[in-house]
mmCIF file of C-alpha atoms in Angstrom:
data_model
loop_
_atom_site.group_PDB
_atom_site.id
_atom_site.type_symbol
_atom_site.label_atom_id
_atom_site.label_comp_id
_atom_site.label_asym_id
_atom_site.label_seq_id
_atom_site.Cartn_x
_atom_site.Cartn_y
_atom_site.Cartn_z
ATOM 1 C CA HIS A 988 -15.566 11.454 3.608
ATOM 2 C CA VAL A 989 -18.320 10.633 6.889
ATOM 3 C CA PHE A 990 -14.626 9.002 8.939
ATOM 4 C CA GLY A 991 -12.582 11.060 7.309
ATOM 5 C CA LYS A 992 -14.465 14.918 8.122
ATOM 6 C CA GLY A 993 -12.452 16.268 10.838
ATOM 7 C CA SER A 994 -14.059 17.739 14.709
ATOM 8 C CA SER A 995 -12.775 20.963 16.806
ATOM 9 C CA ARG A 996 -9.853 22.931 16.307
ATOM 10 C CA ASP A 997 -7.494 20.631 15.880
ATOM 11 C CA ASN A 998 -9.056 18.805 12.957
ATOM 12 C CA GLU A 999 -8.771 14.944 13.881
ATOM 13 C CA PRO A 1000 -10.727 12.215 12.677
ATOM 14 C CA ARG A 1001 -11.993 11.118 15.473
ATOM 15 C CA ARG A 1002 -15.452 9.733 14.168
ATOM 16 C CA GLY A 1003 -12.208 7.386 12.294
ATOM 17 C CA TYR A 1004 -10.391 7.162 15.095
ATOM 18 C CA VAL A 1005 -13.568 5.347 16.240
ATOM 19 C CA LEU A 1006 -14.932 3.307 12.670
ATOM 20 C CA THR A 1007 -10.784 1.317 13.124
ATOM 21 C CA PHE A 1008 -10.740 0.704 16.803
ATOM 22 C CA PHE A 1009 -14.267 -0.834 16.927
ATOM 23 C CA ILE A 1010 -12.957 -3.182 14.177
ATOM 24 C CA GLY A 1011 -9.587 -4.192 15.702
ATOM 25 C CA MET A 1012 -11.800 -5.014 18.741
ATOM 26 C CA ALA A 1013 -14.061 -6.800 16.412
ATOM 27 C CA PHE A 1014 -10.768 -8.947 15.054
ATOM 28 C CA VAL A 1015 -8.962 -8.911 19.564
ATOM 29 C CA ALA A 1016 -13.168 -10.249 20.386
ATOM 30 C CA ILE A 1017 -12.123 -13.241 17.942
ATOM 31 C CA GLY A 1018 -9.828 -14.712 20.217
ATOM 32 C CA GLN A 1019 -8.134 -16.243 17.226
ATOM 33 C CA LEU A 1020 -5.473 -13.653 15.343
ATOM 34 C CA ASN A 1021 -3.409 -16.090 13.457
ATOM 35 C CA ALA A 1022 -6.662 -16.615 12.058
ATOM 36 C CA ILE A 1023 -5.521 -12.600 10.395
ATOM 37 C CA ALA A 1024 -2.270 -12.375 10.507
ATOM 38 C CA PRO A 1025 -1.617 -13.591 6.474
ATOM 39 C CA LEU A 1026 -3.455 -10.504 5.564
ATOM 40 C CA ILE A 1027 -2.350 -8.682 7.626
ATOM 41 C CA SER A 1028 1.456 -9.788 6.667
ATOM 42 C CA ASN A 1029 -0.168 -9.725 2.871
ATOM 43 C CA PHE A 1030 -0.904 -5.704 3.161
ATOM 44 C CA PHE A 1031 2.574 -4.861 4.711
ATOM 45 C CA LEU A 1032 4.032 -6.854 1.933
ATOM 46 C CA ILE A 1033 1.698 -5.816 -0.920
ATOM 47 C CA SER A 1034 2.675 -1.770 0.235
ATOM 48 C CA TYR A 1035 6.463 -2.836 0.189
ATOM 49 C CA ALA A 1036 6.083 -4.484 -3.219
ATOM 50 C CA LEU A 1037 4.719 -1.591 -4.380
ATOM 51 C CA ILE A 1038 7.488 1.011 -3.340
ATOM 52 C CA ASN A 1039 9.776 -1.704 -4.514
ATOM 53 C CA MET A 1040 8.067 -1.770 -8.314
ATOM 54 C CA GLY A 1041 7.762 1.930 -7.951
ATOM 55 C CA CYS A 1042 10.907 2.705 -7.696
ATOM 56 C CA PHE A 1043 11.798 0.304 -10.534
ATOM 57 C CA LEU A 1044 9.392 1.746 -12.976
ATOM 58 C CA SER A 1045 10.815 5.423 -11.731
ATOM 59 C CA SER A 1046 14.424 4.067 -12.215
ATOM 60 C CA LEU A 1047 13.513 2.549 -16.283
ATOM 61 C CA SER A 1048 12.038 5.854 -16.517
ATOM 62 C CA ASN A 1049 15.194 7.931 -16.992
ATOM 63 C CA SER A 1050 13.158 10.583 -16.186
ATOM 64 C CA PRO A 1051 15.957 13.747 -14.065
ATOM 65 C CA GLY A 1052 13.980 14.174 -11.699
ATOM 66 C CA TRP A 1053 14.181 10.729 -10.469
ATOM 67 C CA ARG A 1054 17.703 10.902 -8.767
ATOM 68 C CA PRO A 1055 18.059 8.302 -5.572
ATOM 69 C CA THR A 1056 20.940 9.147 -3.459
ATOM 70 C CA PHE A 1057 21.087 6.062 -1.528
ATOM 71 C CA ARG A 1058 24.634 4.325 -2.153
ATOM 72 C CA TRP A 1059 23.521 0.560 -2.357
ATOM 73 C CA TYR A 1060 20.571 2.039 -4.861
ATOM 74 C CA ASN A 1061 19.981 -0.789 -8.336
ATOM 75 C CA ARG A 1062 17.392 -0.587 -10.134
ATOM 76 C CA TRP A 1063 17.387 -4.508 -10.472
ATOM 77 C CA LEU A 1064 17.855 -4.669 -7.409
ATOM 78 C CA ALA A 1065 14.607 -2.419 -6.459
ATOM 79 C CA LEU A 1066 13.438 -5.397 -9.168
ATOM 80 C CA LEU A 1067 14.068 -8.369 -7.185
ATOM 81 C CA GLY A 1068 12.807 -6.746 -3.942
ATOM 82 C CA PHE A 1069 8.814 -6.807 -5.871
ATOM 83 C CA VAL A 1070 9.056 -10.798 -7.464
ATOM 84 C CA CYS A 1071 10.320 -11.198 -3.537
ATOM 85 C CA CYS A 1072 7.608 -9.789 -2.011
ATOM 86 C CA THR A 1073 5.353 -11.617 -3.886
ATOM 87 C CA SER A 1074 6.929 -14.367 -4.065
ATOM 88 C CA ILE A 1075 6.629 -14.605 -0.221
ATOM 89 C CA MET A 1076 3.281 -13.383 -0.440
ATOM 90 C CA PHE A 1077 1.813 -16.313 -2.238
ATOM 91 C CA LEU A 1078 4.455 -18.083 0.394
ATOM 92 C CA ILE A 1079 2.817 -17.190 2.818
ATOM 93 C CA ASP A 1080 -0.744 -18.542 2.019
ATOM 94 C CA TYR A 1081 -2.126 -18.012 -1.260
ATOM 95 C CA LYS A 1082 -6.387 -16.763 -1.617
ATOM 96 C CA THR A 1083 -5.394 -13.934 1.860
ATOM 97 C CA ALA A 1084 -2.637 -12.847 -1.910
ATOM 98 C CA LEU A 1085 -5.283 -13.509 -4.429
ATOM 99 C CA VAL A 1086 -7.084 -11.798 -2.129
ATOM 100 C CA THR A 1087 -5.273 -9.002 -1.534
ATOM 101 C CA PHE A 1088 -4.553 -8.876 -4.393
ATOM 102 C CA PHE A 1089 -8.199 -8.269 -5.781
ATOM 103 C CA LEU A 1090 -8.414 -5.640 -3.338
ATOM 104 C CA ILE A 1091 -5.402 -3.464 -4.047
ATOM 105 C CA GLY A 1092 -7.123 -3.701 -7.365
ATOM 106 C CA ALA A 1093 -10.755 -2.674 -6.171
ATOM 107 C CA LEU A 1094 -8.903 0.879 -5.187
ATOM 108 C CA PHE A 1095 -6.550 0.879 -8.162
ATOM 109 C CA ALA A 1096 -9.701 0.093 -10.618
ATOM 110 C CA TYR A 1097 -11.941 2.903 -7.413
ATOM 111 C CA LEU A 1098 -9.493 5.817 -7.799
ATOM 112 C CA THR A 1099 -9.042 5.478 -11.857
ATOM 113 C CA PHE A 1100 -13.807 5.027 -12.432
ATOM 114 C CA ARG A 1101 -12.960 8.536 -9.732
ATOM 115 C CA GLU A 1102 -10.889 10.122 -11.057
ATOM 116 C CA PRO A 1103 -10.325 12.480 -7.880
ATOM 117 C CA ASP A 1104 -9.921 16.090 -8.531
ATOM 118 C CA VAL A 1105 -5.789 15.804 -6.878
ATOM 119 C CA ASN A 1106 -2.283 16.242 -9.131
ATOM 120 C CA TRP A 1107 -0.373 13.244 -8.118
ATOM 121 C CA GLY A 1108 1.820 14.055 -11.153
ATOM 122 C CA THR A 1109 3.289 12.097 -13.275
ATOM 123 C CA SER A 1110 6.574 10.019 -13.160
ATOM 124 C CA THR A 1111 8.018 12.398 -15.576
ATOM 125 C CA GLN A 1112 6.814 15.038 -12.771
ATOM 126 C CA ALA A 1113 8.664 13.635 -9.627
#
């Protein structure tokens, strides 16, 4: 929590900003941005894939709180979006796709193990 702690009256996490700056500068200093481009692309694709999977599973649960208002929403299109994002991840580079899935799995395991005292609710409470 060292980097998330806010400072001054506006409670901005300046230590986190500095850490992010140095991480970004380290990758820029490498000089080969194409070396990390597949990893960055995979992180964006996994976020879209997980959003699509969340929409599909929410539709599948028939929760009364899940009422998407987008006119062309369809649960099967959400599943197709998940499959397409995941497939594109492996088409870009299967090694970085595996690293991305490992990191997301590790993050999920960490949050499951840690059990933070936060009530995120369930899909039936949505």
